[in-house]
PDB file of C-alpha atoms in Angstrom:
ATOM      1  CA  MET A  29     -70.547 -74.271  17.312  1.00 51.00           C
ATOM      2  CA  GLY A  30     -72.530 -74.414  20.542  1.00 49.00           C
ATOM      3  CA  ASP A  31     -72.906 -78.041  21.593  1.00 44.00           C
ATOM      4  CA  GLU A  32     -71.961 -78.447  25.240  1.00 42.00           C
ATOM      5  CA  GLU A  33     -73.688 -81.745  26.022  1.00 40.00           C
ATOM      6  CA  GLU A  34     -71.088 -84.228  24.851  1.00 38.00           C
ATOM      7  CA  PRO A  35     -72.347 -87.683  23.825  1.00 36.00           C
ATOM      8  CA  ALA A  36     -71.156 -90.684  25.820  1.00 33.00           C
ATOM      9  CA  LEU A  37     -68.971 -91.852  22.951  1.00 33.00           C
ATOM     10  CA  PHE A  38     -67.594 -88.394  22.222  1.00 34.00           C
ATOM     11  CA  VAL A  39     -64.522 -88.510  20.005  1.00 37.00           C
ATOM     12  CA  ASN A  40     -61.989 -85.855  20.898  1.00 43.00           C
ATOM     13  CA  ARG A  41     -60.974 -84.371  17.562  1.00 47.00           C
ATOM     14  CA  TRP A  42     -58.651 -81.791  19.092  1.00 46.00           C
ATOM     15  CA  GLY A  43     -56.141 -83.735  21.152  1.00 52.00           C
ATOM     16  CA  ASP A  44     -56.148 -85.814  24.295  1.00 53.00           C
ATOM     17  CA  THR A  45     -56.825 -83.187  26.955  1.00 58.00           C
ATOM     18  CA  SER A  46     -60.078 -84.748  28.153  1.00 55.00           C
ATOM     19  CA  ASP A  47     -60.598 -84.548  31.893  1.00 56.00           C
ATOM     20  CA  PRO A  48     -61.231 -88.043  33.345  1.00 52.00           C
ATOM     21  CA  ASP A  49     -62.175 -86.691  36.774  1.00 51.00           C
ATOM     22  CA  PRO A  50     -63.591 -83.144  36.361  1.00 49.00           C
ATOM     23  CA  ARG A  51     -64.604 -82.857  40.022  1.00 48.00           C
ATOM     24  CA  GLY A  52     -61.875 -84.873  41.641  1.00 44.00           C
ATOM     25  CA  ARG A  53     -58.461 -84.107  43.013  1.00 49.00           C
ATOM     26  CA  GLY A  54     -56.860 -85.269  39.787  1.00 51.00           C
ATOM     27  CA  SER A  55     -58.724 -82.763  37.641  1.00 66.00           C
ATOM     28  CA  TYR A  56     -56.743 -80.299  35.538  1.00 78.00           C
ATOM     29  CA  ARG A  57     -59.599 -77.780  35.578  1.00 88.00           C
ATOM     30  CA  ASP A  58     -61.189 -75.748  38.337  1.00 94.00           C
ATOM     31  CA  ILE A  59     -64.956 -75.775  38.779  1.00 92.00           C
ATOM     32  CA  CYS A  60     -66.746 -72.620  37.630  1.00 94.00           C
ATOM     33  CA  SER A  61     -69.797 -71.406  39.540  1.00 91.00           C
ATOM     34  CA  CYS A  62     -70.185 -67.969  37.942  1.00 94.00           C
ATOM     35  CA  PHE A  63     -73.616 -68.893  36.613  1.00 94.00           C
ATOM     36  CA  ASP A  64     -75.689 -71.968  35.838  1.00 93.00           C
ATOM     37  CA  GLN A  65     -74.656 -73.133  32.378  1.00 93.00           C
ATOM     38  CA  TYR A  66     -77.729 -75.350  31.957  1.00 91.00           C
ATOM     39  CA  LYS A  67     -80.653 -73.331  33.377  1.00 91.00           C
ATOM     40  CA  ALA A  68     -81.628 -69.704  32.861  1.00 88.00           C
ATOM     41  CA  HIS A  69     -81.591 -67.440  35.927  1.00 84.00           C
ATOM     42  CA  PRO A  70     -82.545 -63.938  34.728  1.00 73.00           C
ATOM     43  CA  ARG A  71     -81.860 -62.261  38.083  1.00 74.00           C
ATOM     44  CA  ALA A  72     -78.399 -63.713  38.525  1.00 80.00           C
ATOM     45  CA  ARG A  73     -75.412 -61.432  38.996  1.00 90.00           C
ATOM     46  CA  VAL A  74     -71.987 -62.213  37.667  1.00 95.00           C
ATOM     47  CA  GLY A  75     -68.478 -60.833  37.885  1.00 96.00           C
ATOM     48  CA  PHE A  76     -65.133 -61.412  36.261  1.00 98.00           C
ATOM     49  CA  HIS A  77     -62.891 -64.263  37.265  1.00 97.00           C
ATOM     50  CA  THR A  78     -60.159 -62.813  39.454  1.00 96.00           C
ATOM     51  CA  GLU A  79     -57.564 -65.589  39.501  1.00 95.00           C
ATOM     52  CA  PRO A  80     -54.065 -64.216  38.909  1.00 95.00           C
ATOM     53  CA  GLN A  81     -51.703 -66.011  36.589  1.00 97.00           C
ATOM     54  CA  ASP A  82     -48.757 -67.502  38.452  1.00 98.00           C
ATOM     55  CA  THR A  83     -45.948 -66.632  36.054  1.00 98.00           C
ATOM     56  CA  SER A  84     -43.460 -68.610  38.163  1.00 98.00           C
ATOM     57  CA  SER A  85     -45.339 -71.883  37.716  1.00 98.00           C
ATOM     58  CA  ALA A  86     -43.962 -74.767  35.694  1.00 98.00           C
ATOM     59  CA  GLY A  87     -46.995 -74.695  33.416  1.00 98.00           C
ATOM     60  CA  TRP A  88     -46.505 -71.019  32.531  1.00 98.00           C
ATOM     61  CA  GLN A  89     -42.810 -71.465  31.833  1.00 98.00           C
ATOM     62  CA  HIS A  90     -43.532 -74.523  29.695  1.00 98.00           C
ATOM     63  CA  LEU A  91     -46.189 -72.622  27.740  1.00 98.00           C
ATOM     64  CA  LEU A  92     -43.800 -69.738  27.091  1.00 98.00           C
ATOM     65  CA  ALA A  93     -41.259 -72.177  25.682  1.00 98.00           C
ATOM     66  CA  LEU A  94     -43.872 -73.849  23.476  1.00 98.00           C
ATOM     67  CA  ILE A  95     -44.928 -70.496  22.042  1.00 98.00           C
ATOM     68  CA  GLU A  96     -41.334 -69.575  21.239  1.00 98.00           C
ATOM     69  CA  GLU A  97     -40.837 -72.946  19.580  1.00 98.00           C
ATOM     70  CA  ALA A  98     -44.012 -72.584  17.507  1.00 98.00           C
ATOM     71  CA  ALA A  99     -43.087 -69.045  16.456  1.00 98.00           C
ATOM     72  CA  ALA A 100     -39.603 -70.160  15.444  1.00 98.00           C
ATOM     73  CA  ASP A 101     -40.689 -73.080  13.283  1.00 97.00           C
ATOM     74  CA  GLY A 102     -43.648 -71.258  11.728  1.00 97.00           C
ATOM     75  CA  ARG A 103     -46.124 -74.043  12.430  1.00 96.00           C
ATOM     76  CA  GLU A 104     -49.673 -73.606  11.189  1.00 98.00           C
ATOM     77  CA  GLU A 105     -51.419 -75.612  13.903  1.00 98.00           C
ATOM     78  CA  PHE A 106     -50.765 -74.968  17.585  1.00 98.00           C
ATOM     79  CA  ARG A 107     -52.055 -77.323  20.310  1.00 98.00           C
ATOM     80  CA  PRO A 108     -50.080 -76.292  23.404  1.00 98.00           C
ATOM     81  CA  LEU A 109     -52.223 -78.038  26.007  1.00 97.00           C
ATOM     82  CA  VAL A 110     -51.437 -81.516  24.717  1.00 97.00           C
ATOM     83  CA  GLU A 111     -47.788 -80.795  25.514  1.00 97.00           C
ATOM     84  CA  LEU A 112     -48.520 -79.891  29.141  1.00 97.00           C
ATOM     85  CA  SER A 113     -49.079 -82.261  32.030  1.00 96.00           C
ATOM     86  CA  PRO A 114     -52.535 -82.188  33.717  1.00 96.00           C
ATOM     87  CA  ARG A 115     -51.051 -80.216  36.608  1.00 96.00           C
ATOM     88  CA  GLU A 116     -49.448 -77.717  34.237  1.00 97.00           C
ATOM     89  CA  ARG A 117     -52.685 -77.265  32.294  1.00 97.00           C
ATOM     90  CA  ARG A 118     -54.486 -76.349  35.500  1.00 97.00           C
ATOM     91  CA  GLN A 119     -51.896 -73.656  36.177  1.00 98.00           C
ATOM     92  CA  ILE A 120     -52.774 -71.769  32.972  1.00 98.00           C
ATOM     93  CA  VAL A 121     -55.596 -69.239  33.486  1.00 98.00           C
ATOM     94  CA  THR A 122     -54.623 -66.865  30.686  1.00 98.00           C
ATOM     95  CA  LEU A 123     -52.271 -66.776  27.709  1.00 98.00           C
ATOM     96  CA  PRO A 124     -49.061 -64.754  27.518  1.00 98.00           C
ATOM     97  CA  PRO A 125     -48.827 -61.662  25.299  1.00 97.00           C
ATOM     98  CA  SER A 126     -46.212 -63.546  23.272  1.00 98.00           C
ATOM     99  CA  ILE A 127     -49.013 -65.274  21.357  1.00 98.00           C
ATOM    100  CA  SER A 128     -48.684 -62.209  19.119  1.00 98.00           C
ATOM    101  CA  LYS A 129     -45.633 -63.980  17.632  1.00 98.00           C
ATOM    102  CA  LEU A 130     -47.774 -66.804  16.277  1.00 98.00           C
ATOM    103  CA  THR A 131     -48.420 -65.098  12.970  1.00 98.00           C
ATOM    104  CA  ALA A 132     -48.237 -68.331  10.954  1.00 98.00           C
ATOM    105  CA  VAL A 133     -50.726 -70.284  13.077  1.00 98.00           C
ATOM    106  CA  ARG A 134     -53.928 -71.080  11.198  1.00 98.00           C
ATOM    107  CA  HIS A 135     -55.564 -73.366  13.773  1.00 98.00           C
ATOM    108  CA  PHE A 136     -55.296 -72.601  17.490  1.00 98.00           C
ATOM    109  CA  VAL A 137     -56.553 -75.429  19.730  1.00 98.00           C
ATOM    110  CA  LEU A 138     -57.323 -74.810  23.410  1.00 98.00           C
ATOM    111  CA  TYR A 139     -59.736 -77.683  23.944  1.00 97.00           C
ATOM    112  CA  GLY A 140     -60.725 -78.167  27.587  1.00 96.00           C
ATOM    113  CA  SER A 141     -58.567 -75.377  28.976  1.00 97.00           C
ATOM    114  CA  ASN A 142     -58.669 -73.842  32.466  1.00 98.00           C
ATOM    115  CA  LEU A 143     -58.573 -70.345  30.957  1.00 98.00           C
ATOM    116  CA  VAL A 144     -60.566 -67.468  32.417  1.00 98.00           C
ATOM    117  CA  ARG A 145     -59.350 -64.782  30.002  1.00 98.00           C
ATOM    118  CA  VAL A 146     -57.613 -64.366  26.655  1.00 98.00           C
ATOM    119  CA  PRO A 147     -55.287 -61.392  26.116  1.00 97.00           C
ATOM    120  CA  PRO A 148     -55.912 -58.834  23.350  1.00 97.00           C
ATOM    121  CA  GLU A 149     -52.683 -59.942  21.661  1.00 98.00           C
ATOM    122  CA  ILE A 150     -54.697 -62.698  20.004  1.00 98.00           C
ATOM    123  CA  GLY A 151     -55.602 -60.010  17.471  1.00 98.00           C
ATOM    124  CA  ALA A 152     -52.023 -60.174  16.139  1.00 98.00           C
ATOM    125  CA  MET A 153     -52.468 -63.785  15.024  1.00 98.00           C
ATOM    126  CA  THR A 154     -53.094 -62.589  11.482  1.00 97.00           C
ATOM    127  CA  SER A 155     -53.165 -66.026   9.814  1.00 98.00           C
ATOM    128  CA  LEU A 156     -55.689 -67.508  12.237  1.00 98.00           C
ATOM    129  CA  GLU A 157     -58.486 -69.310  10.400  1.00 98.00           C
ATOM    130  CA  GLU A 158     -59.840 -71.678  13.054  1.00 98.00           C
ATOM    131  CA  PHE A 159     -60.102 -71.216  16.818  1.00 98.00           C
ATOM    132  CA  THR A 160     -61.024 -74.107  19.132  1.00 98.00           C
ATOM    133  CA  PRO A 161     -61.425 -73.297  22.847  1.00 98.00           C
ATOM    134  CA  TYR A 162     -64.223 -75.880  23.107  1.00 98.00           C
ATOM    135  CA  THR A 163     -65.233 -77.060  26.610  1.00 97.00           C
ATOM    136  CA  SER A 164     -63.269 -74.228  28.229  1.00 97.00           C
ATOM    137  CA  HIS A 165     -66.178 -73.663  30.597  1.00 97.00           C
ATOM    138  CA  ARG A 166     -64.537 -70.894  32.634  1.00 98.00           C
ATOM    139  CA  LEU A 167     -63.969 -68.752  29.548  1.00 98.00           C
ATOM    140  CA  HIS A 168     -67.032 -66.465  29.409  1.00 98.00           C
ATOM    141  CA  TRP A 169     -65.886 -63.668  27.091  1.00 98.00           C
ATOM    142  CA  PHE A 170     -63.200 -62.626  24.592  1.00 98.00           C
ATOM    143  CA  PRO A 171     -61.298 -59.412  23.859  1.00 98.00           C
ATOM    144  CA  TYR A 172     -62.660 -57.225  21.081  1.00 98.00           C
ATOM    145  CA  GLU A 173     -59.241 -57.469  19.414  1.00 98.00           C
ATOM    146  CA  ILE A 174     -60.108 -60.949  18.165  1.00 98.00           C
ATOM    147  CA  THR A 175     -62.088 -59.193  15.428  1.00 98.00           C
ATOM    148  CA  ARG A 176     -58.717 -58.198  13.911  1.00 98.00           C
ATOM    149  CA  CYS A 177     -58.191 -61.820  12.911  1.00 98.00           C
ATOM    150  CA  SER A 178     -59.660 -61.137   9.481  1.00 97.00           C
ATOM    151  CA  ARG A 179     -59.108 -64.684   8.206  1.00 98.00           C
ATOM    152  CA  LEU A 180     -60.905 -66.345  11.116  1.00 98.00           C
ATOM    153  CA  ILE A 181     -63.839 -68.266   9.628  1.00 98.00           C
ATOM    154  CA  ARG A 182     -64.297 -71.306  11.901  1.00 98.00           C
ATOM    155  CA  SER A 183     -64.664 -71.559  15.658  1.00 98.00           C
ATOM    156  CA  THR A 184     -65.774 -74.165  18.171  1.00 98.00           C
ATOM    157  CA  VAL A 185     -66.856 -72.536  21.421  1.00 97.00           C
ATOM    158  CA  SER A 186     -69.013 -73.843  24.259  1.00 97.00           C
ATOM    159  CA  THR A 187     -71.698 -71.198  23.883  1.00 95.00           C
ATOM    160  CA  ARG A 188     -73.503 -72.061  27.135  1.00 96.00           C
ATOM    161  CA  SER A 189     -70.419 -70.805  28.951  1.00 97.00           C
ATOM    162  CA  LEU A 190     -70.634 -67.315  27.420  1.00 98.00           C
ATOM    163  CA  PHE A 191     -72.101 -64.167  28.945  1.00 97.00           C
ATOM    164  CA  GLY A 192     -75.342 -63.251  27.207  1.00 96.00           C
ATOM    165  CA  ASN A 193     -75.552 -66.475  25.198  1.00 96.00           C
ATOM    166  CA  PHE A 194     -78.828 -66.945  23.341  1.00 94.00           C
ATOM    167  CA  LYS A 195     -79.687 -70.228  25.072  1.00 93.00           C
ATOM    168  CA  LEU A 196     -79.646 -68.971  28.671  1.00 94.00           C
ATOM    169  CA  ARG A 197     -79.014 -65.192  28.580  1.00 95.00           C
ATOM    170  CA  PRO A 198     -76.767 -65.047  31.656  1.00 95.00           C
ATOM    171  CA  PRO A 199     -75.927 -61.435  32.544  1.00 95.00           C
ATOM    172  CA  PHE A 200     -72.724 -59.555  31.852  1.00 97.00           C
ATOM    173  CA  PRO A 201     -70.441 -58.182  34.581  1.00 97.00           C
ATOM    174  CA  ARG A 202     -71.128 -54.536  35.313  1.00 98.00           C
ATOM    175  CA  LEU A 203     -68.278 -52.435  33.939  1.00 98.00           C
ATOM    176  CA  GLN A 204     -66.513 -49.581  35.682  1.00 97.00           C
ATOM    177  CA  PRO A 205     -67.621 -45.987  34.966  1.00 96.00           C
ATOM    178  CA  PRO A 206     -65.748 -44.387  32.047  1.00 96.00           C
ATOM    179  CA  GLN A 207     -62.439 -42.788  32.956  1.00 94.00           C
ATOM    180  CA  ASP A 208     -61.678 -39.642  30.936  1.00 93.00           C
ATOM    181  CA  SER A 209     -58.051 -39.972  31.982  1.00 93.00           C
ATOM    182  CA  ALA A 210     -56.127 -43.154  32.694  1.00 91.00           C
ATOM    183  CA  ALA A 211     -53.133 -41.257  34.048  1.00 89.00           C
ATOM    184  CA  GLU A 212     -53.765 -42.415  37.623  1.00 90.00           C
ATOM    185  CA  LEU A 213     -54.334 -46.056  36.674  1.00 93.00           C
ATOM    186  CA  ASP A 214     -51.586 -48.629  36.580  1.00 94.00           C
ATOM    187  CA  LEU A 215     -52.441 -50.003  33.148  1.00 95.00           C
ATOM    188  CA  THR A 216     -49.894 -52.799  33.530  1.00 94.00           C
ATOM    189  CA  GLY A 217     -51.233 -53.985  36.898  1.00 95.00           C
ATOM    190  CA  LEU A 218     -55.012 -53.744  36.751  1.00 96.00           C
ATOM    191  CA  ASN A 219     -57.317 -55.650  39.057  1.00 96.00           C
ATOM    192  CA  PRO A 220     -59.246 -58.131  36.884  1.00 96.00           C
ATOM    193  CA  ARG A 221     -62.138 -57.988  39.359  1.00 96.00           C
ATOM    194  CA  HIS A 222     -62.829 -54.453  38.132  1.00 96.00           C
ATOM    195  CA  TRP A 223     -61.474 -54.375  34.580  1.00 97.00           C
ATOM    196  CA  GLY A 224     -61.575 -57.978  33.394  1.00 97.00           C
ATOM    197  CA  ALA A 225     -57.931 -57.724  32.362  1.00 96.00           C
ATOM    198  CA  THR A 226     -54.650 -57.349  34.216  1.00 95.00           C
ATOM    199  CA  ALA A 227     -53.127 -55.043  31.612  1.00 95.00           C
ATOM    200  CA  ILE A 228     -54.420 -52.746  28.871  1.00 96.00           C
ATOM    201  CA  HIS A 229     -51.822 -51.201  26.583  1.00 95.00           C
ATOM    202  CA  THR A 230     -53.693 -49.984  23.515  1.00 96.00           C
ATOM    203  CA  CYS A 231     -57.228 -49.034  22.533  1.00 97.00           C
ATOM    204  CA  SER A 232     -59.299 -51.959  21.291  1.00 98.00           C
ATOM    205  CA  VAL A 233     -60.754 -49.776  18.546  1.00 98.00           C
ATOM    206  CA  CYS A 234     -58.110 -47.340  17.247  1.00 97.00           C
ATOM    207  CA  ASP A 235     -55.062 -49.278  18.534  1.00 96.00           C
ATOM    208  CA  GLN A 236     -53.475 -46.133  19.957  1.00 95.00           C
ATOM    209  CA  PRO A 237     -51.538 -46.287  23.256  1.00 94.00           C
ATOM    210  CA  MET A 238     -53.771 -45.878  26.287  1.00 91.00           C
ATOM    211  CA  GLU A 239     -51.312 -43.770  28.255  1.00 82.00           C
ATOM    212  CA  GLN A 240     -52.529 -40.203  28.779  1.00 80.00           C
ATOM    213  CA  ARG A 241     -55.886 -41.186  27.321  1.00 91.00           C
ATOM    214  CA  GLY A 242     -59.087 -42.371  28.927  1.00 95.00           C
ATOM    215  CA  LEU A 243     -60.422 -45.844  29.607  1.00 97.00           C
ATOM    216  CA  HIS A 244     -63.945 -46.544  28.405  1.00 97.00           C
ATOM    217  CA  GLN A 245     -65.051 -50.171  28.420  1.00 98.00           C
ATOM    218  CA  ALA A 246     -68.070 -51.639  26.682  1.00 98.00           C
ATOM    219  CA  TRP A 247     -69.622 -55.012  25.911  1.00 98.00           C
ATOM    220  CA  ILE A 248     -70.741 -55.960  22.422  1.00 98.00           C
ATOM    221  CA  SER A 249     -71.849 -59.372  21.125  1.00 98.00           C
ATOM    222  CA  LEU A 250     -70.709 -60.055  17.570  1.00 98.00           C
ATOM    223  CA  ARG A 251     -70.441 -62.975  15.215  1.00 98.00           C
ATOM    224  CA  VAL A 252     -66.818 -64.070  15.115  1.00 98.00           C
ATOM    225  CA  ALA A 253     -66.246 -66.985  12.760  1.00 98.00           C
ATOM    226  CA  THR A 254     -68.901 -69.619  13.570  1.00 97.00           C
ATOM    227  CA  ASP A 255     -70.100 -68.234  16.911  1.00 98.00           C
ATOM    228  CA  ILE A 256     -71.551 -65.095  18.439  1.00 98.00           C
ATOM    229  CA  LEU A 257     -69.126 -64.053  21.149  1.00 98.00           C
ATOM    230  CA  PRO A 258     -69.407 -61.512  23.975  1.00 98.00           C
ATOM    231  CA  LEU A 259     -66.524 -59.118  23.381  1.00 98.00           C
ATOM    232  CA  LEU A 260     -65.015 -56.661  25.844  1.00 98.00           C
ATOM    233  CA  ALA A 261     -63.733 -53.489  24.219  1.00 98.00           C
ATOM    234  CA  SER A 262     -61.325 -51.310  26.192  1.00 98.00           C
ATOM    235  CA  ALA A 263     -61.416 -48.003  24.353  1.00 98.00           C
ATOM    236  CA  CYS A 264     -59.501 -44.772  24.847  1.00 96.00           C
ATOM    237  CA  SER A 265     -62.497 -42.465  24.383  1.00 96.00           C
ATOM    238  CA  SER A 266     -66.247 -42.280  24.098  1.00 96.00           C
ATOM    239  CA  ALA A 267     -65.749 -41.643  20.383  1.00 97.00           C
ATOM    240  CA  CYS A 268     -64.088 -45.035  20.005  1.00 97.00           C
ATOM    241  CA  VAL A 269     -66.954 -46.689  21.890  1.00 98.00           C
ATOM    242  CA  ALA A 270     -69.377 -44.954  19.518  1.00 97.00           C
ATOM    243  CA  ALA A 271     -67.411 -46.402  16.589  1.00 98.00           C
ATOM    244  CA  LEU A 272     -68.140 -49.972  17.690  1.00 98.00           C
ATOM    245  CA  PRO A 273     -70.537 -51.861  15.393  1.00 97.00           C
ATOM    246  CA  GLY A 274     -74.063 -52.801  16.361  1.00 97.00           C
ATOM    247  CA  GLY A 275     -74.615 -56.075  18.163  1.00 97.00           C
ATOM    248  CA  ALA A 276     -75.477 -59.348  16.465  1.00 97.00           C
ATOM    249  CA  GLN A 277     -79.060 -60.197  15.615  1.00 96.00           C
ATOM    250  CA  ASP A 278     -81.078 -61.451  18.607  1.00 95.00           C
ATOM    251  CA  HIS A 279     -78.543 -59.977  21.016  1.00 97.00           C
ATOM    252  CA  ILE A 280     -78.240 -56.598  22.712  1.00 97.00           C
ATOM    253  CA  PRO A 281     -78.157 -54.244  19.703  1.00 97.00           C
ATOM    254  CA  SER A 282     -75.612 -51.673  20.887  1.00 97.00           C
ATOM    255  CA  PRO A 283     -72.522 -51.413  23.116  1.00 98.00           C
ATOM    256  CA  HIS A 284     -73.475 -51.540  26.787  1.00 98.00           C
ATOM    257  CA  GLN A 285     -72.113 -51.499  30.324  1.00 98.00           C
ATOM    258  CA  GLY A 286     -73.412 -54.867  31.477  1.00 97.00           C
ATOM    259  CA  GLY A 287     -75.175 -55.411  34.775  1.00 95.00           C
ATOM    260  CA  ARG A 288     -78.970 -55.389  34.714  1.00 88.00           C
ATOM    261  CA  VAL A 289     -79.386 -54.716  31.017  1.00 93.00           C
ATOM    262  CA  ASP A 290     -82.386 -55.996  29.057  1.00 94.00           C
ATOM    263  CA  GLN A 291     -81.669 -58.973  26.827  1.00 94.00           C
ATOM    264  CA  PRO A 292     -83.869 -60.908  24.415  1.00 94.00           C
ATOM    265  CA  ALA A 293     -85.587 -63.943  25.897  1.00 92.00           C
ATOM    266  CA  PRO A 294     -83.595 -67.197  26.009  1.00 90.00           C
ATOM    267  CA  ASP A 295     -84.043 -69.631  23.149  1.00 80.00           C
ATOM    268  CA  TRP A 296     -85.170 -72.713  25.034  1.00 61.00           C
ATOM    269  CA  ASP A 297     -85.056 -74.850  21.893  1.00 54.00           C
TER     270      ASP A 297
END
């Protein structure tokens, strides 16, 4: 659902994580200036967010504990941000791989997060039916692995914040040239400036280990639940890239490398 202009009397249906001072010192979110989320700028250039996750921070440690608690009690709805203080919420720029343990969660709420990336382990949340990262304005893309959530039928995403969205058509980050061998890459300590992720363990397509294989990344925009999302696939071969489906209607029709790639015109309405 792509409605980013919240009415004055907006009722927060997903928990009290509203930001009373989004530009002030008390804000729990950082300002994103990757691209204008209200006006189209066809010649703009974008890159990946590069912020590292501070795994020693109080917010990260608290989130880890909340995930373990949710996995242990088998809860079906998980709203971790409402359990964190504003300062702790600001410290979270990604999610830990341990979200793969949340196999009973049906509704995952990340309303108003400070996230800049979501790990591919979200694909292991096999019971997920509804995903709500609404007003997470620094979250511009998702891992292709989210398509493994076969029960996911509802989503609430701020579409103006997404690369290639139909309203504004902001560009996609230019991806690195394909690597026929990943042997010389530290796949557990990647630079997100270049690869979008800090770690890549398995192929987004065939799910085989990436070690001793190649690294071929591609963008594809697909309908996931309610929204069309820009997905980053990290594949082990050109054959796996070729196995990706075609893009959603009114979006780039095939997997691509980002950068100055032709997109359909924005839908100003």
